[in-house]
Amino acid sequence: MKIAVLAVQGAFAEHIDMLKKLGVEGIEIRKKRDMEQDFSGIILPGGESTVMGKLLKELDLYDTLLEKINSGMPVLGTCAGLILLAKKLSNHGETYFGTLPVTVKRNAYGRQLGSFNTVANVTGVGEIPMTFIRAPYIEEVEEGVEVIATVDDNIVGVKYKNQIGISFHPEVTDCLKLHKYFVENTEL
Ligand code: GLN
């Protein structure tokens, strides 16, 4: 089984490593041709959503990825990846894929709490370490969206049909549980 990882900016290499540890091949998506390969899921990594959003269009990756997400391919968006999926951004004018019916606030923890670690439960996954880096959180969810993780009353993980969006970075911890959960979901 192969999982595609958007690899134009941000923490994509760490996701590829996590997949490798699970015995799954990660395919780096840098250009349109990379998507001609067979894969059964997509990871949108953390990084800078504005930069990734711009590169998605410039590199002509946007339409094909959107089509795959809309056609039900499992997708995991972490941090900036969650921002790329969100239908609404409360403090940013532009949206990107807009396929996940939630409202996300970018850099929601402000400067002082810019980065922190915690441990919390994710429904279906269990307790896992979470690393937040200039993280967004989810302010509102629309009907049909399942909240799978909260930290300090803020929503930091959601699931909607084929899409999982999380505020934190599991790929910088040594815990494989979330990736395992995603990979197992793509096999269904
Ligand atoms: N602050 C970044 C953004 O708005 C997200 C940070 C991250 O992915 N670690 O895109």
Coordinates of C-alpha atoms and ligand atoms in Angstrom, one line a residue:
M1 CA 0.0 0.0 0.0
K2 CA 1.2 3.5 -0.8
I3 CA 0.2 6.8 0.8
A4 CA 0.9 10.1 -0.9
V5 CA 2.4 13.0 1.1
L6 CA 2.2 16.5 -0.2
A7 CA 5.9 17.5 -0.3
V8 CA 6.1 21.0 -1.5
Q9 CA 6.9 22.6 1.9
G10 CA 6.8 21.7 5.6
A11 CA 7.2 18.6 7.6
F12 CA 6.6 16.0 4.8
A13 CA 9.8 13.9 5.4
E14 CA 8.7 13.1 9.0
H15 CA 5.4 11.7 7.7
I16 CA 7.2 9.6 5.2
D17 CA 9.4 8.2 8.0
M18 CA 6.3 7.4 10.2
L19 CA 4.8 5.5 7.2
K20 CA 8.0 3.6 6.6
K21 CA 8.0 2.5 10.3
L22 CA 4.5 1.1 9.6
G23 CA 5.7 -0.7 6.5
V24 CA 3.9 1.6 4.2
E25 CA 5.5 3.4 1.3
G26 CA 5.1 7.2 1.3
I27 CA 5.1 8.9 -2.1
E28 CA 6.3 12.5 -2.2
I29 CA 4.0 14.6 -4.2
R30 CA 6.0 17.5 -5.7
K31 CA 4.7 17.7 -9.2
K32 CA 1.6 16.7 -11.1
R33 CA 3.3 13.6 -12.6
D34 CA 3.9 12.2 -9.1
M35 CA 0.1 11.7 -8.8
E36 CA 0.1 9.2 -11.7
Q37 CA 1.3 6.6 -9.3
D38 CA -1.2 4.4 -7.5
F39 CA -1.9 5.4 -3.9
S40 CA -4.7 5.0 -1.5
G41 CA -4.5 8.0 0.8
I42 CA -3.1 11.5 1.1
I43 CA -1.3 13.3 3.9
L44 CA -1.2 17.1 4.0
P45 CA 1.6 18.0 6.4
G46 CA 2.2 20.9 8.7
G47 CA 4.2 23.9 7.5
E48 CA 3.0 27.2 6.3
S49 CA -0.5 27.0 4.8
T50 CA -0.2 30.2 2.8
V51 CA 3.0 28.9 1.1
M52 CA 1.6 25.5 0.5
G53 CA -1.7 26.9 -0.8
K54 CA 0.2 29.1 -3.3
L55 CA 2.5 26.2 -4.4
L56 CA -0.5 23.9 -4.9
K57 CA -1.8 26.2 -7.6
E58 CA 1.6 27.1 -9.1
L59 CA 2.6 23.5 -9.4
D60 CA -0.8 22.6 -10.8
L61 CA -1.5 20.0 -8.0
Y62 CA -4.6 21.6 -6.7
D63 CA -7.3 20.4 -9.1
T64 CA -6.1 16.7 -9.0
L65 CA -5.9 16.6 -5.2
L66 CA -9.3 18.3 -4.8
E67 CA -10.8 15.8 -7.2
K68 CA -9.3 12.9 -5.2
I69 CA -10.5 14.2 -1.9
N70 CA -14.0 14.9 -3.3
S71 CA -14.1 11.4 -4.7
G72 CA -13.6 9.9 -1.2
M73 CA -9.9 9.2 -1.0
P74 CA -8.8 9.2 2.7
V75 CA -6.9 12.4 3.6
L76 CA -5.1 13.4 6.8
G77 CA -4.4 17.1 7.3
T78 CA -2.0 18.0 10.2
C79 CA -1.8 21.6 11.4
A80 CA -1.3 23.6 8.2
G81 CA -2.8 20.6 6.4
L82 CA -6.0 21.1 8.5
I83 CA -6.0 24.7 7.4
L84 CA -5.8 23.6 3.7
L85 CA -8.8 21.4 4.2
A86 CA -11.0 23.8 6.2
K87 CA -14.1 25.2 4.6
K88 CA -13.8 28.5 6.6
L89 CA -10.8 30.3 8.2
S90 CA -11.9 32.8 10.8
N91 CA -8.8 35.0 10.6
H92 CA -7.7 34.6 7.0
G93 CA -9.3 35.7 3.8
E94 CA -8.5 32.8 1.6
T95 CA -9.5 29.2 1.8
Y96 CA -7.8 26.3 0.0
F97 CA -9.5 22.9 -0.6
G98 CA -12.5 23.9 1.6
T99 CA -13.7 20.3 1.8
L100 CA -13.9 19.9 5.6
P101 CA -17.0 21.7 6.9
V102 CA -15.3 23.4 9.9
T103 CA -14.2 26.9 10.9
V104 CA -10.5 27.0 11.7
K105 CA -8.5 29.7 13.4
R106 CA -4.9 30.0 12.3
N107 CA -2.2 30.6 14.9
A108 CA -4.9 30.2 17.4
Y109 CA -2.7 30.0 20.5
G110 CA -1.1 33.3 20.0
R111 CA 2.6 34.0 20.4
Q112 CA 3.1 33.1 24.0
L113 CA 1.7 29.7 23.7
G114 CA 3.0 29.3 20.2
S115 CA 4.4 25.8 20.8
F116 CA 3.7 23.2 23.4
N117 CA 3.4 19.5 24.1
T118 CA 0.6 17.6 25.8
V119 CA -1.0 14.1 26.0
A120 CA -4.6 13.7 25.1
N121 CA -7.1 11.2 23.8
V122 CA -8.1 10.8 20.2
T123 CA -11.3 8.8 19.6
G124 CA -10.5 5.5 18.0
V125 CA -6.7 6.0 18.6
G126 CA -6.3 6.4 22.3
E127 CA -4.0 8.6 24.4
I128 CA -1.2 10.1 22.3
P129 CA 1.5 12.7 22.7
M130 CA 0.6 15.9 20.8
T131 CA 3.0 18.6 19.7
F132 CA 1.5 22.0 18.8
I133 CA 3.6 24.4 16.7
R134 CA 1.9 27.8 16.0
A135 CA -1.1 25.6 15.8
P136 CA -4.6 26.3 14.6
Y137 CA -7.7 25.0 16.4
I138 CA -11.2 24.4 15.3
E139 CA -13.8 26.9 16.4
E140 CA -16.9 25.4 14.8
V141 CA -18.0 22.2 13.2
E142 CA -20.9 21.7 10.9
E143 CA -23.3 18.8 10.9
G144 CA -21.8 15.5 10.3
V145 CA -18.4 16.4 11.6
E146 CA -17.2 14.2 14.5
V147 CA -15.0 15.8 17.1
I148 CA -12.2 13.2 17.8
A149 CA -9.9 15.3 20.1
T150 CA -10.1 18.3 22.4
V151 CA -7.4 20.0 24.5
D152 CA -8.4 22.6 27.1
D153 CA -11.9 22.7 25.6
N154 CA -10.6 23.6 22.1
I155 CA -11.3 21.2 19.3
V156 CA -8.0 19.9 17.9
G157 CA -9.1 16.9 15.9
V158 CA -12.1 16.1 13.7
K159 CA -13.3 13.4 11.3
Y160 CA -15.7 13.9 8.4
K161 CA -16.3 11.2 5.9
N162 CA -12.9 10.4 4.4
Q163 CA -11.2 13.4 6.0
I164 CA -9.3 13.7 9.3
G165 CA -8.0 17.1 10.4
I166 CA -5.8 17.6 13.4
S167 CA -4.2 20.7 14.9
F168 CA -1.0 19.0 16.1
H169 CA 2.0 17.2 14.8
P170 CA 2.0 13.4 15.5
E171 CA 4.9 13.0 13.1
V172 CA 7.4 14.8 15.3
T173 CA 6.7 12.4 18.2
D174 CA 7.7 8.7 18.3
C175 CA 4.1 7.6 18.6
L176 CA 2.9 5.8 15.5
K177 CA -0.7 5.4 16.7
L178 CA -2.3 8.1 14.7
H179 CA -0.6 7.2 11.5
K180 CA -1.6 3.5 12.1
Y181 CA -5.2 4.6 12.6
F182 CA -5.1 6.6 9.3
V183 CA -3.5 3.8 7.4
E184 CA -6.0 1.3 8.7
N185 CA -8.8 3.6 7.7
T186 CA -7.5 3.8 4.2
E187 CA -7.7 0.0 4.0
L188 CA -11.4 -0.1 4.7
Ligands
GLN1 N1 0.9 28.6 11.5 C1 0.9 27.8 10.4 C2 -0.1 28.2 9.3 O1 -0.9 29.0 9.6 C3 0.7 26.3 10.7 C4 1.8 25.8 11.6 C5 2.1 24.4 11.4 O2 1.7 23.7 10.5 N2 2.9 23.9 12.3 O3 -0.1 27.7 8.3

